[in-house]
PDB file of C-alpha atoms in Angstrom:
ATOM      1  CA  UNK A   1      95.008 -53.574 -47.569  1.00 61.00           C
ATOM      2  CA  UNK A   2      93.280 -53.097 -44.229  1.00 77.00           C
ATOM      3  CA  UNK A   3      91.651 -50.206 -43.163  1.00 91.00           C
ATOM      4  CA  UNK A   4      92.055 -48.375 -40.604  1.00 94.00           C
ATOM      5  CA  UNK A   5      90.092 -50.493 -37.435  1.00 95.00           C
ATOM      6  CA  UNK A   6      88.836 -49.167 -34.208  1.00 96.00           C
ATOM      7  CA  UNK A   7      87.902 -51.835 -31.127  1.00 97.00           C
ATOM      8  CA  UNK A   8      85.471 -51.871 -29.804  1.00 97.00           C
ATOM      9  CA  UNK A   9      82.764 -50.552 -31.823  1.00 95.00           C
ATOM     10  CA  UNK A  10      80.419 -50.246 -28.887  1.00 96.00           C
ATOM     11  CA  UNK A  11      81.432 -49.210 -25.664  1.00 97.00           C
ATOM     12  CA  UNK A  12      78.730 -48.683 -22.076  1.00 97.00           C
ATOM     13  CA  UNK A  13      80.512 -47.953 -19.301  1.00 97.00           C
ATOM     14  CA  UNK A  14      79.248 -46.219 -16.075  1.00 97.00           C
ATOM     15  CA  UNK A  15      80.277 -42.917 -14.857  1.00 97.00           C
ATOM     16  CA  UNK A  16      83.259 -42.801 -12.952  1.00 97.00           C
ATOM     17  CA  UNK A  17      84.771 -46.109 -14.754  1.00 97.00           C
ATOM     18  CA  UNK A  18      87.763 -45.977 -16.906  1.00 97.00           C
ATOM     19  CA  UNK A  19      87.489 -46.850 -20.574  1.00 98.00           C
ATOM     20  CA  UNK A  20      90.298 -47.361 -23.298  1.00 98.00           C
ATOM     21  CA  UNK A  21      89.663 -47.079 -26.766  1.00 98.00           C
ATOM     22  CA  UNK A  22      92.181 -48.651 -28.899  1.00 98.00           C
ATOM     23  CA  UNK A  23      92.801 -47.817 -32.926  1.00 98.00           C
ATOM     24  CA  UNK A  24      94.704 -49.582 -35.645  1.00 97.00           C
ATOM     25  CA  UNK A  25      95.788 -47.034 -38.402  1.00 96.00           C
ATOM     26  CA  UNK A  26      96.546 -48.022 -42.216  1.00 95.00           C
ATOM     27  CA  UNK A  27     100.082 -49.997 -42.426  1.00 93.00           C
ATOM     28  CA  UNK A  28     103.293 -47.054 -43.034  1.00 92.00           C
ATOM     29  CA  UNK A  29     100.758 -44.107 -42.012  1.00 94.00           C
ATOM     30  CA  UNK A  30     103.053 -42.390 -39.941  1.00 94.00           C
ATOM     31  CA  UNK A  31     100.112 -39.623 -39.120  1.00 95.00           C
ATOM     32  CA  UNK A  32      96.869 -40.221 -36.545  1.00 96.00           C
ATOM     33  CA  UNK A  33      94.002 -38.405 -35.804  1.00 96.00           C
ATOM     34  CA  UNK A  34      91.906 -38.752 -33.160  1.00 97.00           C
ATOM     35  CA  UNK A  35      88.255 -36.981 -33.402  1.00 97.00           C
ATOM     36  CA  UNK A  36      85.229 -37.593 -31.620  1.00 96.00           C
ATOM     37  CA  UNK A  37      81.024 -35.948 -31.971  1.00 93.00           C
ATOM     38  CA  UNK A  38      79.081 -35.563 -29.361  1.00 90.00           C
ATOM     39  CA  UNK A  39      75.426 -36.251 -29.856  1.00 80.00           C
ATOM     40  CA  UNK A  40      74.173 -33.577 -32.103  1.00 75.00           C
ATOM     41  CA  UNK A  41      76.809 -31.670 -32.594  1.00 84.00           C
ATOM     42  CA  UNK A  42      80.230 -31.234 -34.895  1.00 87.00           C
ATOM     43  CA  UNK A  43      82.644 -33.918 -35.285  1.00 93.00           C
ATOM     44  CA  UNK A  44      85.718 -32.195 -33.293  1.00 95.00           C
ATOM     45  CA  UNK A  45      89.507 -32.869 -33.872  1.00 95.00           C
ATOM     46  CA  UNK A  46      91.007 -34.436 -30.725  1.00 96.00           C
ATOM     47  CA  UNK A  47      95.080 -34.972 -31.510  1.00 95.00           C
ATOM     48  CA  UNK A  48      97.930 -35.405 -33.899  1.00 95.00           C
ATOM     49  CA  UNK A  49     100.245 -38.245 -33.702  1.00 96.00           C
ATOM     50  CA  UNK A  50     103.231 -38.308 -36.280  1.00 95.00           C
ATOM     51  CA  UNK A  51     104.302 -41.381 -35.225  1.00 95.00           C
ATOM     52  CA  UNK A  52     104.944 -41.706 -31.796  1.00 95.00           C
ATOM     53  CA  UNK A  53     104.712 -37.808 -31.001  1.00 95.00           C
ATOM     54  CA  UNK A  54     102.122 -35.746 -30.195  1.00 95.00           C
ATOM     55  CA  UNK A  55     101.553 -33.269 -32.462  1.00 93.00           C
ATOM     56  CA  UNK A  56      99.219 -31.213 -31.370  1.00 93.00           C
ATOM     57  CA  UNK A  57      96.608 -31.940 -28.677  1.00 94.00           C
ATOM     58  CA  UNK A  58      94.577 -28.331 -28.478  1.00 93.00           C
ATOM     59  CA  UNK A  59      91.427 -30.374 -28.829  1.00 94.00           C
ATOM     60  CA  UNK A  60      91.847 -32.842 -25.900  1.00 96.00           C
ATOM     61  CA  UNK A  61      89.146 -31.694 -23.802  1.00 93.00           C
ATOM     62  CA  UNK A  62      90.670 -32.326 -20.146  1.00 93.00           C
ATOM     63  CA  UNK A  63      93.161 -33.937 -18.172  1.00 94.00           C
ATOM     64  CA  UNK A  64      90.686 -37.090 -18.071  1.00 97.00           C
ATOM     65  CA  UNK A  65      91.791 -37.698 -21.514  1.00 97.00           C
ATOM     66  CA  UNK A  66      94.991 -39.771 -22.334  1.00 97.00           C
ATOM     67  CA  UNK A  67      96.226 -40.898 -25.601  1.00 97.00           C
ATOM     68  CA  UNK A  68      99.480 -42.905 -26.521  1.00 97.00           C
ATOM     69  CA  UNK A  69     101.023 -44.186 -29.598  1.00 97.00           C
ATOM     70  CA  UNK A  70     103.824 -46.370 -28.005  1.00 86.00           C
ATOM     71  CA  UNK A  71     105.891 -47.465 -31.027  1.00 88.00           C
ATOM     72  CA  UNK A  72     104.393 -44.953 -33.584  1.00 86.00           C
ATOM     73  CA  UNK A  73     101.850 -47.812 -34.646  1.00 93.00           C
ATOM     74  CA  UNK A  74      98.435 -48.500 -32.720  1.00 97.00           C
ATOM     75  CA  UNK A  75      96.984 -45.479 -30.042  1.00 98.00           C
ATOM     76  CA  UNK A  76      95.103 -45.974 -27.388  1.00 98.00           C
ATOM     77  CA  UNK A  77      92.523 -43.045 -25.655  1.00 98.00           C
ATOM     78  CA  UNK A  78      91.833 -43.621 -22.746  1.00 98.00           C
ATOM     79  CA  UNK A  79      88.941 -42.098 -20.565  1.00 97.00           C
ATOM     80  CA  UNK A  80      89.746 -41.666 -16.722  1.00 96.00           C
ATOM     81  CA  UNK A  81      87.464 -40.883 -15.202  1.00 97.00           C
ATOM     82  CA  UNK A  82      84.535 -41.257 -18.050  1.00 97.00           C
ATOM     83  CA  UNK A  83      81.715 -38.717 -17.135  1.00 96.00           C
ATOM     84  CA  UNK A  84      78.361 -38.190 -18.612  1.00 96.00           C
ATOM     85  CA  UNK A  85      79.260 -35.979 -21.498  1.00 95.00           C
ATOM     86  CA  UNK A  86      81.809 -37.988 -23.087  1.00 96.00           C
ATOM     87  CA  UNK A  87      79.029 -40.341 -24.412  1.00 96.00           C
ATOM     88  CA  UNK A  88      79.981 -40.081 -28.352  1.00 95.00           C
ATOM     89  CA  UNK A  89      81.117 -41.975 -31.198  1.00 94.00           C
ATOM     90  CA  UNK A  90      85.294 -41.379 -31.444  1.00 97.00           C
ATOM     91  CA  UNK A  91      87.213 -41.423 -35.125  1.00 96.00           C
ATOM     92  CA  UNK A  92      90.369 -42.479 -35.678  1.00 96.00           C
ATOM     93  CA  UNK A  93      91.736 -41.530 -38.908  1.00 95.00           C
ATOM     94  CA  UNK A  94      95.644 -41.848 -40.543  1.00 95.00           C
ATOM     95  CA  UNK A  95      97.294 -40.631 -43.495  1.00 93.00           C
ATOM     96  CA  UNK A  96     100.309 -41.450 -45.142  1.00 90.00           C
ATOM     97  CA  UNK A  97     101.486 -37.289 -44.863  1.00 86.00           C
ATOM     98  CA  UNK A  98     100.618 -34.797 -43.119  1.00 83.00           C
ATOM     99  CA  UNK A  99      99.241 -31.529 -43.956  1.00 81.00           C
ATOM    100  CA  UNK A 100      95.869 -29.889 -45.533  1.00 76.00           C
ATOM    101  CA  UNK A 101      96.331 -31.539 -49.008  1.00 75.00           C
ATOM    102  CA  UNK A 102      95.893 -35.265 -47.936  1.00 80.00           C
ATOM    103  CA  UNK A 103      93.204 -37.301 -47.651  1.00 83.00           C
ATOM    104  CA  UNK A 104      92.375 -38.758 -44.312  1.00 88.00           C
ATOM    105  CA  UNK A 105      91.361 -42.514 -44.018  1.00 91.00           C
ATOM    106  CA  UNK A 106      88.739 -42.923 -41.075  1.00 92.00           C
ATOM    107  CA  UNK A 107      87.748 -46.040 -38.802  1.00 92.00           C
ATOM    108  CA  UNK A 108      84.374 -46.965 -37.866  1.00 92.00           C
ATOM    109  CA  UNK A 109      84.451 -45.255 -34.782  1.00 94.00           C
ATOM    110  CA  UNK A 110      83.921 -46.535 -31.170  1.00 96.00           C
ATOM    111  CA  UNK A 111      80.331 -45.537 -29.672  1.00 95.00           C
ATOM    112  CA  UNK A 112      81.299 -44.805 -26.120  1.00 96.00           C
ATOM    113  CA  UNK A 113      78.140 -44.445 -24.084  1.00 96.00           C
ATOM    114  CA  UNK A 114      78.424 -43.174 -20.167  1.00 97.00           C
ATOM    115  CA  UNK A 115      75.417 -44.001 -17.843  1.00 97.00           C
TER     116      UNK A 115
ATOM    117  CA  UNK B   1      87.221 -18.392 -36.977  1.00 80.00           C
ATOM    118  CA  UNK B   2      87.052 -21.519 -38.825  1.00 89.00           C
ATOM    119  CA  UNK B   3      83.569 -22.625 -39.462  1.00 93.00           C
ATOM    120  CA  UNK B   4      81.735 -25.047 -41.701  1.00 96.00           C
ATOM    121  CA  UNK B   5      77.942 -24.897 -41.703  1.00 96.00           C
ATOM    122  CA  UNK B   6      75.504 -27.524 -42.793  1.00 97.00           C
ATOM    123  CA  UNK B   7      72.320 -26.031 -42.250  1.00 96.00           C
ATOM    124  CA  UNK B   8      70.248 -28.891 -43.320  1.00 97.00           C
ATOM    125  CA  UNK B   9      69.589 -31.327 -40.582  1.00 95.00           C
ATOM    126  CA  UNK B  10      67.407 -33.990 -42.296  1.00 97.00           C
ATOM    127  CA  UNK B  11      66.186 -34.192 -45.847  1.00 97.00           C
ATOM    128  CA  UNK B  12      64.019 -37.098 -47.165  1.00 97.00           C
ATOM    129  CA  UNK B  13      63.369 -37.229 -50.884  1.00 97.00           C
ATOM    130  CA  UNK B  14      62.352 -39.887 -53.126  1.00 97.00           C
ATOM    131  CA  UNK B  15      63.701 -42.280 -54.820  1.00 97.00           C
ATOM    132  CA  UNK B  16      65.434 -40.933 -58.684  1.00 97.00           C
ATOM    133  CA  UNK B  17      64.624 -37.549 -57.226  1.00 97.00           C
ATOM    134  CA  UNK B  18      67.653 -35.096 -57.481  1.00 97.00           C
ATOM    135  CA  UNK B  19      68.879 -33.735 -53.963  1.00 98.00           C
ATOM    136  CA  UNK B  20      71.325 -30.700 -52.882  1.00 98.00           C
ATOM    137  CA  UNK B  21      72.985 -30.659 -49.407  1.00 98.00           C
ATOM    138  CA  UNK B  22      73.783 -27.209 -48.996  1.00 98.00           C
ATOM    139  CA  UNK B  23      77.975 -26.495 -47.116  1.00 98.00           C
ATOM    140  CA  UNK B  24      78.744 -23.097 -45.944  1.00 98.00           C
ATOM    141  CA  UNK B  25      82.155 -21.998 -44.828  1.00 97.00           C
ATOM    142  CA  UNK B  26      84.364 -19.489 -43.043  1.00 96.00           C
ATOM    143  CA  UNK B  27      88.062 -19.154 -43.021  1.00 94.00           C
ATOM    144  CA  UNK B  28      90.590 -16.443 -43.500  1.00 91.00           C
ATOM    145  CA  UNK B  29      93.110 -18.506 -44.668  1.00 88.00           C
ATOM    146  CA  UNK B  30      93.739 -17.859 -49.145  1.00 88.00           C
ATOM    147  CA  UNK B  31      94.767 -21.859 -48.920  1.00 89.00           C
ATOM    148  CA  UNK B  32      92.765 -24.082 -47.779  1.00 91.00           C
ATOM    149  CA  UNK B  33      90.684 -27.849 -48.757  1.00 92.00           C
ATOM    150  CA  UNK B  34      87.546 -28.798 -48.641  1.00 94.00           C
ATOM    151  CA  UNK B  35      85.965 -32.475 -48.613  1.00 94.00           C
ATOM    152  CA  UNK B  36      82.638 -33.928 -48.558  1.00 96.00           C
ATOM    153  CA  UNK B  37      82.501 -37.496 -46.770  1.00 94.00           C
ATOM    154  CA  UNK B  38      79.411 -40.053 -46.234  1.00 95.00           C
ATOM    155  CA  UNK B  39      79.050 -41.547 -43.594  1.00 92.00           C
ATOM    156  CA  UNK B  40      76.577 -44.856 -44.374  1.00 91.00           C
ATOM    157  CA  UNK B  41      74.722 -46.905 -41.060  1.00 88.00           C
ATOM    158  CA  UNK B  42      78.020 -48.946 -41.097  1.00 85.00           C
ATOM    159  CA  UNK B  43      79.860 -46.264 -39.184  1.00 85.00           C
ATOM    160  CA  UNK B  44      82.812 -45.272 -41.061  1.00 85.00           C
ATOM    161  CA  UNK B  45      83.369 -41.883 -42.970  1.00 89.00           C
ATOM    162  CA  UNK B  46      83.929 -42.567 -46.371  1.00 91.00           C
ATOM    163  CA  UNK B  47      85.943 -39.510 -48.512  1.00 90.00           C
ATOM    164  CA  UNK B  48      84.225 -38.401 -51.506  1.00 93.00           C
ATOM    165  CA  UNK B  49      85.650 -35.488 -52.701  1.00 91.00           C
ATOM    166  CA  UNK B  50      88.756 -33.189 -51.855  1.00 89.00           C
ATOM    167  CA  UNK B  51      88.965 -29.548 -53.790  1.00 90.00           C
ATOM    168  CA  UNK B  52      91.263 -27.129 -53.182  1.00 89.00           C
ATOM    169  CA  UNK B  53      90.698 -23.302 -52.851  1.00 91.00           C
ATOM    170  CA  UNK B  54      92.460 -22.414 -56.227  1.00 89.00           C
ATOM    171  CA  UNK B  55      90.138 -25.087 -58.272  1.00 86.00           C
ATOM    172  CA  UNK B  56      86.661 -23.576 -58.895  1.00 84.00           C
ATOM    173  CA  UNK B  57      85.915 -26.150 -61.704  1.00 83.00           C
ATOM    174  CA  UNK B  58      82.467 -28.066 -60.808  1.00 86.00           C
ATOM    175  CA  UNK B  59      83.094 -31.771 -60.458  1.00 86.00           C
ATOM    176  CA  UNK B  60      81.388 -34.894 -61.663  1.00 88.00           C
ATOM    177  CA  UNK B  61      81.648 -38.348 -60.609  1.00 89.00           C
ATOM    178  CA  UNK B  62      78.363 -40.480 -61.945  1.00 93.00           C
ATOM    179  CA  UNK B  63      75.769 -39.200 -59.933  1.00 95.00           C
ATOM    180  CA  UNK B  64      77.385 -37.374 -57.525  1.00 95.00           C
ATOM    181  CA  UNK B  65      78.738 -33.227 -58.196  1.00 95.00           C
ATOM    182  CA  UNK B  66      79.283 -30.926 -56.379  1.00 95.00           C
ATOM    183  CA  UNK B  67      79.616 -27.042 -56.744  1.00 95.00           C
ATOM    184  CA  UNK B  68      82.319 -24.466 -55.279  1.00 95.00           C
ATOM    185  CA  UNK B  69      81.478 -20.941 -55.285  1.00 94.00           C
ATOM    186  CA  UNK B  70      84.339 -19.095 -53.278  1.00 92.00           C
ATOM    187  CA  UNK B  71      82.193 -15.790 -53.957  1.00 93.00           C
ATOM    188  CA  UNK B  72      79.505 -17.108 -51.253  1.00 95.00           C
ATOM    189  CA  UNK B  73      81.587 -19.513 -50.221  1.00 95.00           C
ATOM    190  CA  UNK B  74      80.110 -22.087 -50.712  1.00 96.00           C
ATOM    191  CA  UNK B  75      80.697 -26.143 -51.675  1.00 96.00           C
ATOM    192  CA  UNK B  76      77.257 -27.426 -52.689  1.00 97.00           C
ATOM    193  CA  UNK B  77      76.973 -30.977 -53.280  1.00 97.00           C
ATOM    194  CA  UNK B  78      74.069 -32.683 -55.595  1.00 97.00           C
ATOM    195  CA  UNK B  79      72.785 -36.436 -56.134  1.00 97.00           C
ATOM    196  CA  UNK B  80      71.157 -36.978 -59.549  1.00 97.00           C
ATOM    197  CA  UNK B  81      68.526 -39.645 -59.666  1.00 97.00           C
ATOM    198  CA  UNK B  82      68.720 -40.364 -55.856  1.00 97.00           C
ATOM    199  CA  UNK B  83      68.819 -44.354 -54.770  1.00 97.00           C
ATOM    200  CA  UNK B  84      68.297 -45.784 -51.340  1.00 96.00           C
ATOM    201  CA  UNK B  85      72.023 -46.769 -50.957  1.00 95.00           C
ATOM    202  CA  UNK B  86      72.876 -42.960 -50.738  1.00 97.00           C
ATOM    203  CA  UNK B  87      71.306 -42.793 -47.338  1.00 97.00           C
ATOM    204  CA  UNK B  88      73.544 -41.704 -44.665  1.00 97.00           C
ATOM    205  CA  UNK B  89      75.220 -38.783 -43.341  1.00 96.00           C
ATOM    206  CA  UNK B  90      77.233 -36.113 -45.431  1.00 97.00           C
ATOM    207  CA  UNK B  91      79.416 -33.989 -43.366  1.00 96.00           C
ATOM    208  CA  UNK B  92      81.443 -31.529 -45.777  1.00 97.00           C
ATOM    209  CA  UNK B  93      84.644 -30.408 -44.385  1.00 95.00           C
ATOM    210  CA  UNK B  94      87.390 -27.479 -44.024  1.00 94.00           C
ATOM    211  CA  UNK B  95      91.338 -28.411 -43.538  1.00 90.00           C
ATOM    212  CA  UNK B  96      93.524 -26.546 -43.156  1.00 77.00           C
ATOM    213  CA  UNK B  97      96.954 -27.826 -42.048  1.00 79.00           C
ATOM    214  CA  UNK B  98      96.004 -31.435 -40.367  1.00 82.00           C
ATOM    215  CA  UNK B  99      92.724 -30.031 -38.671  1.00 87.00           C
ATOM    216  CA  UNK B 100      89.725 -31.139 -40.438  1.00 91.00           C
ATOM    217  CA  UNK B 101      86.905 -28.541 -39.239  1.00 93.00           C
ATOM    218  CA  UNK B 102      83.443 -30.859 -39.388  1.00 95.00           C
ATOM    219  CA  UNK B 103      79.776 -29.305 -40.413  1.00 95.00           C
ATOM    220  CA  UNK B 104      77.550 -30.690 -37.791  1.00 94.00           C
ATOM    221  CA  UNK B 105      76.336 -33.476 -40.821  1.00 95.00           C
ATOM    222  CA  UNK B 106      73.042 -33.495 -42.993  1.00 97.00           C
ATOM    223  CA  UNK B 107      71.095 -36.752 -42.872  1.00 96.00           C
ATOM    224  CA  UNK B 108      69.657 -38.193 -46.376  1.00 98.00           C
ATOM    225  CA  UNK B 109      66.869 -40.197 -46.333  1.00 97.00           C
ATOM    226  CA  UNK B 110      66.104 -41.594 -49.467  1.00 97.00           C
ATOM    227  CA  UNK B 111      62.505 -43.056 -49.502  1.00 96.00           C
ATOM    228  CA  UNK B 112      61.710 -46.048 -52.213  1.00 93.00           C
TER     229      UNK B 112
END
């Protein structure tokens, strides 16, 4: 069984461009997490998916930021307009369920560096 | 507040050496999970362990254990005989609901 993927794994973009991260979760995992950790610092909860909805997005840090789940399988994250401080490596996780009591699978992350 | 603190940054230890990373948390909530994950140089977090707030029992699995103390509330986590594959970075963990709350990580360096 696949895990769950994450493309690409390295990203360099320059300020001001646009960049869309893309992330595969586990087959039937209706639940998605994005998370991302900036250099140094705590790895931060981004949004809930359960399937196609949005859960909750408290942790999206601006309007720059735009995630989808079209279809309740892949999401995408998109970065518009990427600025200096979103250089950091984003996680994707999904579970099967949702709550406190289930384990989270996580992707390799995507290293998204802004110059 | 939520808060999960990993106050070691680095450690380095030799090889077969025994090593603690040291997790410190905050919550108000009486439920509530906590997980240690590695993350190795490949990129990916990789779950080790989940325990729940009710279950103070220490855990073993081979070389790895770990430690919950709700009195200092704590969830210490220990490597007997160390080897160079456990390098990478532990981040223990708080969820509760489908937040995970991250400790900023503690990077093991295990020296042949």
């Amino acid at each position: 069984e696949a895990g769950v993927t994450q493309f690409p794994s390295h990203s360099v973009i320059e300020k001001g461009q646009t960049v869309t991260l893309r992330c595969d979760p586990i087959s039937g995992h209706d639940n998605l997490y994005w998370y991302r950790r900036v250099m140094g610092k705590e790895i931060k909860f981004l949004l809930h998916f359960v399937k196609e909805s949005k859960q909750d997005e408290s942790g999206m840090p601006n309007n720059r930021f735009l995630a989808e789940r079209t279809g309740g399988t892949y999401s995408t994250l998109k970065v518009q307009p990427a600025e200096l401080e979103d250089s950091g490596v984003y996680f994707c996780a999904s579970s099967l369920w949702g709550g406190a009591n289930t384990e989270a699978f996580f992707g390799q992350g995507t290293r998204l560096t802004v110059v | 507040a939520q808060k999960v603190t990993q106050a070691q940054t680095e450690i380095s230890v030799v090889e077969k050496e025994d090593v603690t990373l040291d997790c410190v948390y905050e919550t108000r909530d009486t439920t509530y999970y906590l997980f240690w994950y590695k993350q190795p140089p490949s990129g990916e977090l990789v779950f080790l362990i989940r325990r729940n707030s009710f279950d103070e029992q220490n855990e073993i699995s081979g070389r790895y254990s770990w430690n919950f103390q709700k009195s200092t509330s704590s969830f210490n986590f220990t490597i007997t005989a160390s080897q160079v594959v456990d390098s990478a970075v532990y981040f223990c963990a708080l969820r509760r609901d489908d937040k995970i709350i991250f400790g900023k990580g503690t990077r093991l360096h295990i020296l042949p």
